[in-house]
Amino acid sequence: MDEDERARLAEFVASRTPALMRVAYLLTGDRHAAEDLVQSALARTIPRWRTLRNADPEGYLRTVMYREQVSWWRRLRRYRESLLTGAHEVPAADPSGGTDLRLAMRAALRHLPPAQRTVVVLRYYEDLTETQVAQVLGCSVGTVRSRTHRAVSRLRELLPDVELLEVRR
């Protein structure tokens, strides 16, 4: 890779890392795991930079992130954590706007299994269609629908009074 290519790559990484970190955090629920996910995806993407630079390098990188996250949660499936009953709390009102809702949602997302959390992030944060999510995850549209349904049902259980929370802008 010549100096010009390295400069373009460095510019791309510097400008897009914050957005990629936000998505990675939503997928993993942990800042350190999100950093690892972004770094792992970059390590897989950089060798292909020459072929990607004129196409959609961010789209490719995000797909690598999603698939890497799927691989991680498949490996971790053997080591399931069990939730304590009554572990979720109703968040207190916060004067800074939608902070209480964001914190409650983040806590609820952490209680979802990784497969369901990934589908929720792709469908509602990334705004992908069911078909696009199925392509990214390498599964059927029916699987995406069932995971989405289960995830939304679980979120409704974990956040029963979400309508009571005010979102101030």
PDB file of C-alpha atoms in Angstrom:
ATOM      1  CA  MET A   1       0.000   0.000   0.000  1.00  0.00           C
ATOM      2  CA  ASP A   2       1.512   3.345  -1.022  1.00  0.00           C
ATOM      3  CA  GLU A   3       1.515   6.547   1.053  1.00  0.00           C
ATOM      4  CA  ASP A   4      -1.574   7.960  -0.675  1.00  0.00           C
ATOM      5  CA  GLU A   5      -3.555   4.793   0.051  1.00  0.00           C
ATOM      6  CA  ARG A   6      -2.416   4.808   3.689  1.00  0.00           C
ATOM      7  CA  ALA A   7      -3.502   8.427   4.037  1.00  0.00           C
ATOM      8  CA  ARG A   8      -6.979   7.647   2.631  1.00  0.00           C
ATOM      9  CA  LEU A   9      -7.300   4.639   4.905  1.00  0.00           C
ATOM     10  CA  ALA A  10      -6.223   6.662   7.958  1.00  0.00           C
ATOM     11  CA  GLU A  11      -8.715   9.402   7.068  1.00  0.00           C
ATOM     12  CA  PHE A  12     -11.529   6.848   6.672  1.00  0.00           C
ATOM     13  CA  VAL A  13     -10.727   5.170   9.996  1.00  0.00           C
ATOM     14  CA  ALA A  14     -10.473   8.491  11.839  1.00  0.00           C
ATOM     15  CA  SER A  15     -13.738   9.835  10.457  1.00  0.00           C
ATOM     16  CA  ARG A  16     -15.888   6.688  10.785  1.00  0.00           C
ATOM     17  CA  THR A  17     -14.623   5.124  14.030  1.00  0.00           C
ATOM     18  CA  PRO A  18     -17.042   7.028  16.329  1.00  0.00           C
ATOM     19  CA  ALA A  19     -20.087   5.833  14.361  1.00  0.00           C
ATOM     20  CA  LEU A  20     -18.723   2.289  14.199  1.00  0.00           C
ATOM     21  CA  MET A  21     -18.061   2.343  17.951  1.00  0.00           C
ATOM     22  CA  ARG A  22     -21.679   3.336  18.641  1.00  0.00           C
ATOM     23  CA  VAL A  23     -22.974   0.400  16.613  1.00  0.00           C
ATOM     24  CA  ALA A  24     -20.444  -1.967  18.170  1.00  0.00           C
ATOM     25  CA  TYR A  25     -21.470  -0.823  21.652  1.00  0.00           C
ATOM     26  CA  LEU A  26     -25.116  -1.479  20.878  1.00  0.00           C
ATOM     27  CA  LEU A  27     -24.222  -4.933  19.602  1.00  0.00           C
ATOM     28  CA  THR A  28     -22.017  -5.914  22.542  1.00  0.00           C
ATOM     29  CA  GLY A  29     -23.346  -3.859  25.444  1.00  0.00           C
ATOM     30  CA  ASP A  30     -19.797  -3.304  26.670  1.00  0.00           C
ATOM     31  CA  ARG A  31     -17.336  -0.548  25.755  1.00  0.00           C
ATOM     32  CA  HIS A  32     -14.273  -2.788  25.796  1.00  0.00           C
ATOM     33  CA  ALA A  33     -15.951  -5.515  23.773  1.00  0.00           C
ATOM     34  CA  ALA A  34     -17.087  -2.830  21.309  1.00  0.00           C
ATOM     35  CA  GLU A  35     -13.500  -1.641  20.895  1.00  0.00           C
ATOM     36  CA  ASP A  36     -12.399  -5.228  20.302  1.00  0.00           C
ATOM     37  CA  LEU A  37     -15.166  -5.735  17.757  1.00  0.00           C
ATOM     38  CA  VAL A  38     -14.223  -2.612  15.781  1.00  0.00           C
ATOM     39  CA  GLN A  39     -10.527  -3.499  15.886  1.00  0.00           C
ATOM     40  CA  SER A  40     -11.213  -7.052  14.770  1.00  0.00           C
ATOM     41  CA  ALA A  41     -13.391  -5.828  11.899  1.00  0.00           C
ATOM     42  CA  LEU A  42     -10.725  -3.320  10.843  1.00  0.00           C
ATOM     43  CA  ALA A  43      -8.067  -6.037  10.929  1.00  0.00           C
ATOM     44  CA  ARG A  44     -10.183  -8.097   8.530  1.00  0.00           C
ATOM     45  CA  THR A  45     -11.026  -5.115   6.309  1.00  0.00           C
ATOM     46  CA  ILE A  46      -7.652  -3.417   5.878  1.00  0.00           C
ATOM     47  CA  PRO A  47      -6.105  -6.189   3.721  1.00  0.00           C
ATOM     48  CA  ARG A  48      -9.004  -5.694   1.277  1.00  0.00           C
ATOM     49  CA  TRP A  49      -8.764  -1.884   1.271  1.00  0.00           C
ATOM     50  CA  ARG A  50      -7.575  -1.605  -2.344  1.00  0.00           C
ATOM     51  CA  THR A  51     -10.667  -3.358  -3.671  1.00  0.00           C
ATOM     52  CA  LEU A  52     -13.002  -1.558  -1.259  1.00  0.00           C
ATOM     53  CA  ARG A  53     -11.804   2.035  -1.458  1.00  0.00           C
ATOM     54  CA  ASN A  54     -13.945   2.865  -4.496  1.00  0.00           C
ATOM     55  CA  ALA A  55     -16.941   0.780  -3.417  1.00  0.00           C
ATOM     56  CA  ASP A  56     -18.555   0.983   0.023  1.00  0.00           C
ATOM     57  CA  PRO A  57     -15.843   0.319   2.623  1.00  0.00           C
ATOM     58  CA  GLU A  58     -18.096   1.251   5.547  1.00  0.00           C
ATOM     59  CA  GLY A  59     -20.826  -1.131   4.454  1.00  0.00           C
ATOM     60  CA  TYR A  60     -18.282  -3.920   4.132  1.00  0.00           C
ATOM     61  CA  LEU A  61     -16.792  -3.072   7.519  1.00  0.00           C
ATOM     62  CA  ARG A  62     -20.204  -3.067   9.208  1.00  0.00           C
ATOM     63  CA  THR A  63     -21.046  -6.434   7.670  1.00  0.00           C
ATOM     64  CA  VAL A  64     -17.755  -7.807   8.992  1.00  0.00           C
ATOM     65  CA  MET A  65     -18.651  -6.400  12.435  1.00  0.00           C
ATOM     66  CA  TYR A  66     -22.093  -8.021  12.429  1.00  0.00           C
ATOM     67  CA  ARG A  67     -20.738 -11.371  11.333  1.00  0.00           C
ATOM     68  CA  GLU A  68     -17.895 -11.205  13.825  1.00  0.00           C
ATOM     69  CA  GLN A  69     -20.403 -10.467  16.591  1.00  0.00           C
ATOM     70  CA  VAL A  70     -22.503 -13.445  15.496  1.00  0.00           C
ATOM     71  CA  SER A  71     -19.396 -15.636  15.661  1.00  0.00           C
ATOM     72  CA  TRP A  72     -18.642 -14.367  19.169  1.00  0.00           C
ATOM     73  CA  TRP A  73     -22.104 -15.048  20.534  1.00  0.00           C
ATOM     74  CA  ARG A  74     -22.179 -18.469  18.922  1.00  0.00           C
ATOM     75  CA  ARG A  75     -18.931 -19.314  20.692  1.00  0.00           C
ATOM     76  CA  LEU A  76     -20.271 -17.899  23.965  1.00  0.00           C
ATOM     77  CA  ARG A  77     -23.538 -19.804  23.719  1.00  0.00           C
ATOM     78  CA  ARG A  78     -21.891 -22.576  25.716  1.00  0.00           C
ATOM     79  CA  TYR A  79     -21.285 -20.208  28.622  1.00  0.00           C
ATOM     80  CA  ARG A  80     -24.739 -18.822  29.272  1.00  0.00           C
ATOM     81  CA  GLU A  81     -25.263 -16.398  32.110  1.00  0.00           C
ATOM     82  CA  SER A  82     -28.353 -16.690  34.233  1.00  0.00           C
ATOM     83  CA  LEU A  83     -30.285 -13.580  35.203  1.00  0.00           C
ATOM     84  CA  LEU A  84     -31.264 -12.950  38.770  1.00  0.00           C
ATOM     85  CA  THR A  85     -34.970 -12.551  39.322  1.00  0.00           C
ATOM     86  CA  GLY A  86     -36.008  -8.997  39.991  1.00  0.00           C
ATOM     87  CA  ALA A  87     -32.672  -7.658  38.749  1.00  0.00           C
ATOM     88  CA  HIS A  88     -34.195  -4.852  36.716  1.00  0.00           C
ATOM     89  CA  GLU A  89     -35.249  -1.599  38.320  1.00  0.00           C
ATOM     90  CA  VAL A  90     -37.496   1.201  37.209  1.00  0.00           C
ATOM     91  CA  PRO A  91     -35.240   4.143  36.384  1.00  0.00           C
ATOM     92  CA  ALA A  92     -35.619   7.381  38.329  1.00  0.00           C
ATOM     93  CA  ALA A  93     -36.589  10.565  36.534  1.00  0.00           C
ATOM     94  CA  ASP A  94     -33.674  12.497  35.134  1.00  0.00           C
ATOM     95  CA  PRO A  95     -33.817  16.244  34.433  1.00  0.00           C
ATOM     96  CA  SER A  96     -31.573  15.995  31.371  1.00  0.00           C
ATOM     97  CA  GLY A  97     -34.220  14.771  28.961  1.00  0.00           C
ATOM     98  CA  GLY A  98     -34.295  11.264  27.553  1.00  0.00           C
ATOM     99  CA  THR A  99     -31.350  10.040  29.609  1.00  0.00           C
ATOM    100  CA  ASP A 100     -33.530   7.860  31.815  1.00  0.00           C
ATOM    101  CA  LEU A 101     -35.112   6.236  28.768  1.00  0.00           C
ATOM    102  CA  ARG A 102     -31.721   5.652  27.128  1.00  0.00           C
ATOM    103  CA  LEU A 103     -30.302   4.110  30.296  1.00  0.00           C
ATOM    104  CA  ALA A 104     -33.342   1.899  30.774  1.00  0.00           C
ATOM    105  CA  MET A 105     -33.190   0.784  27.157  1.00  0.00           C
ATOM    106  CA  ARG A 106     -29.461   0.077  27.393  1.00  0.00           C
ATOM    107  CA  ALA A 107     -30.020  -2.010  30.526  1.00  0.00           C
ATOM    108  CA  ALA A 108     -32.880  -3.870  28.873  1.00  0.00           C
ATOM    109  CA  LEU A 109     -30.780  -4.553  25.752  1.00  0.00           C
ATOM    110  CA  ARG A 110     -28.108  -6.106  27.979  1.00  0.00           C
ATOM    111  CA  HIS A 111     -30.689  -8.599  29.225  1.00  0.00           C
ATOM    112  CA  LEU A 112     -31.424  -9.839  25.701  1.00  0.00           C
ATOM    113  CA  PRO A 113     -29.513 -12.794  24.317  1.00  0.00           C
ATOM    114  CA  PRO A 114     -26.846 -11.691  21.818  1.00  0.00           C
ATOM    115  CA  ALA A 115     -28.768 -12.989  18.794  1.00  0.00           C
ATOM    116  CA  GLN A 116     -31.870 -11.001  19.712  1.00  0.00           C
ATOM    117  CA  ARG A 117     -29.834  -7.907  20.606  1.00  0.00           C
ATOM    118  CA  THR A 118     -28.092  -8.059  17.221  1.00  0.00           C
ATOM    119  CA  VAL A 119     -31.399  -8.286  15.360  1.00  0.00           C
ATOM    120  CA  VAL A 120     -32.840  -5.335  17.329  1.00  0.00           C
ATOM    121  CA  VAL A 121     -29.782  -3.191  16.592  1.00  0.00           C
ATOM    122  CA  LEU A 122     -29.852  -4.035  12.893  1.00  0.00           C
ATOM    123  CA  ARG A 123     -33.609  -3.561  12.511  1.00  0.00           C
ATOM    124  CA  TYR A 124     -34.207  -0.489  14.650  1.00  0.00           C
ATOM    125  CA  TYR A 125     -30.876   1.309  15.038  1.00  0.00           C
ATOM    126  CA  GLU A 126     -29.416   0.579  11.619  1.00  0.00           C
ATOM    127  CA  ASP A 127     -32.921   0.641  10.053  1.00  0.00           C
ATOM    128  CA  LEU A 128     -32.333  -2.416   7.876  1.00  0.00           C
ATOM    129  CA  THR A 129     -35.179  -4.427   6.389  1.00  0.00           C
ATOM    130  CA  GLU A 130     -35.822  -7.994   7.490  1.00  0.00           C
ATOM    131  CA  THR A 131     -34.329  -9.226   4.229  1.00  0.00           C
ATOM    132  CA  GLN A 132     -31.183  -7.148   4.702  1.00  0.00           C
ATOM    133  CA  VAL A 133     -30.788  -8.362   8.281  1.00  0.00           C
ATOM    134  CA  ALA A 134     -31.177 -11.963   7.115  1.00  0.00           C
ATOM    135  CA  GLN A 135     -28.457 -11.420   4.500  1.00  0.00           C
ATOM    136  CA  VAL A 136     -26.092  -9.805   6.992  1.00  0.00           C
ATOM    137  CA  LEU A 137     -26.580 -12.546   9.588  1.00  0.00           C
ATOM    138  CA  GLY A 138     -26.729 -15.394   7.091  1.00  0.00           C
ATOM    139  CA  CYS A 139     -30.097 -16.686   8.267  1.00  0.00           C
ATOM    140  CA  SER A 140     -33.658 -16.821   6.963  1.00  0.00           C
ATOM    141  CA  VAL A 141     -36.161 -13.958   7.066  1.00  0.00           C
ATOM    142  CA  GLY A 142     -38.350 -16.134   9.300  1.00  0.00           C
ATOM    143  CA  THR A 143     -35.527 -16.393  11.823  1.00  0.00           C
ATOM    144  CA  VAL A 144     -35.154 -12.609  11.790  1.00  0.00           C
ATOM    145  CA  ARG A 145     -38.897 -12.195  12.347  1.00  0.00           C
ATOM    146  CA  SER A 146     -39.036 -14.664  15.228  1.00  0.00           C
ATOM    147  CA  ARG A 147     -35.953 -13.181  16.930  1.00  0.00           C
ATOM    148  CA  THR A 148     -37.350  -9.673  16.501  1.00  0.00           C
ATOM    149  CA  HIS A 149     -40.713 -10.742  17.939  1.00  0.00           C
ATOM    150  CA  ARG A 150     -39.086 -12.431  20.943  1.00  0.00           C
ATOM    151  CA  ALA A 151     -36.759  -9.478  21.527  1.00  0.00           C
ATOM    152  CA  VAL A 152     -39.527  -6.889  21.391  1.00  0.00           C
ATOM    153  CA  SER A 153     -41.708  -9.016  23.698  1.00  0.00           C
ATOM    154  CA  ARG A 154     -38.842  -9.315  26.169  1.00  0.00           C
ATOM    155  CA  LEU A 155     -38.158  -5.563  25.996  1.00  0.00           C
ATOM    156  CA  ARG A 156     -41.831  -4.921  26.756  1.00  0.00           C
ATOM    157  CA  GLU A 157     -41.536  -7.187  29.805  1.00  0.00           C
ATOM    158  CA  LEU A 158     -38.380  -5.450  30.989  1.00  0.00           C
ATOM    159  CA  LEU A 159     -39.741  -1.944  30.331  1.00  0.00           C
ATOM    160  CA  PRO A 160     -43.446  -2.212  31.142  1.00  0.00           C
ATOM    161  CA  ASP A 161     -43.944   1.484  31.872  1.00  0.00           C
ATOM    162  CA  VAL A 162     -41.868   2.941  29.055  1.00  0.00           C
ATOM    163  CA  GLU A 163     -44.878   4.972  27.918  1.00  0.00           C
ATOM    164  CA  LEU A 164     -44.766   6.765  31.273  1.00  0.00           C
ATOM    165  CA  LEU A 165     -41.286   8.092  30.611  1.00  0.00           C
ATOM    166  CA  GLU A 166     -41.150  11.519  29.049  1.00  0.00           C
ATOM    167  CA  VAL A 167     -38.641  12.176  26.325  1.00  0.00           C
ATOM    168  CA  ARG A 168     -37.622  15.804  26.395  1.00  0.00           C
ATOM    169  CA  ARG A 169     -35.641  17.275  23.550  1.00  0.00           C
TER     170      ARG A 169
END
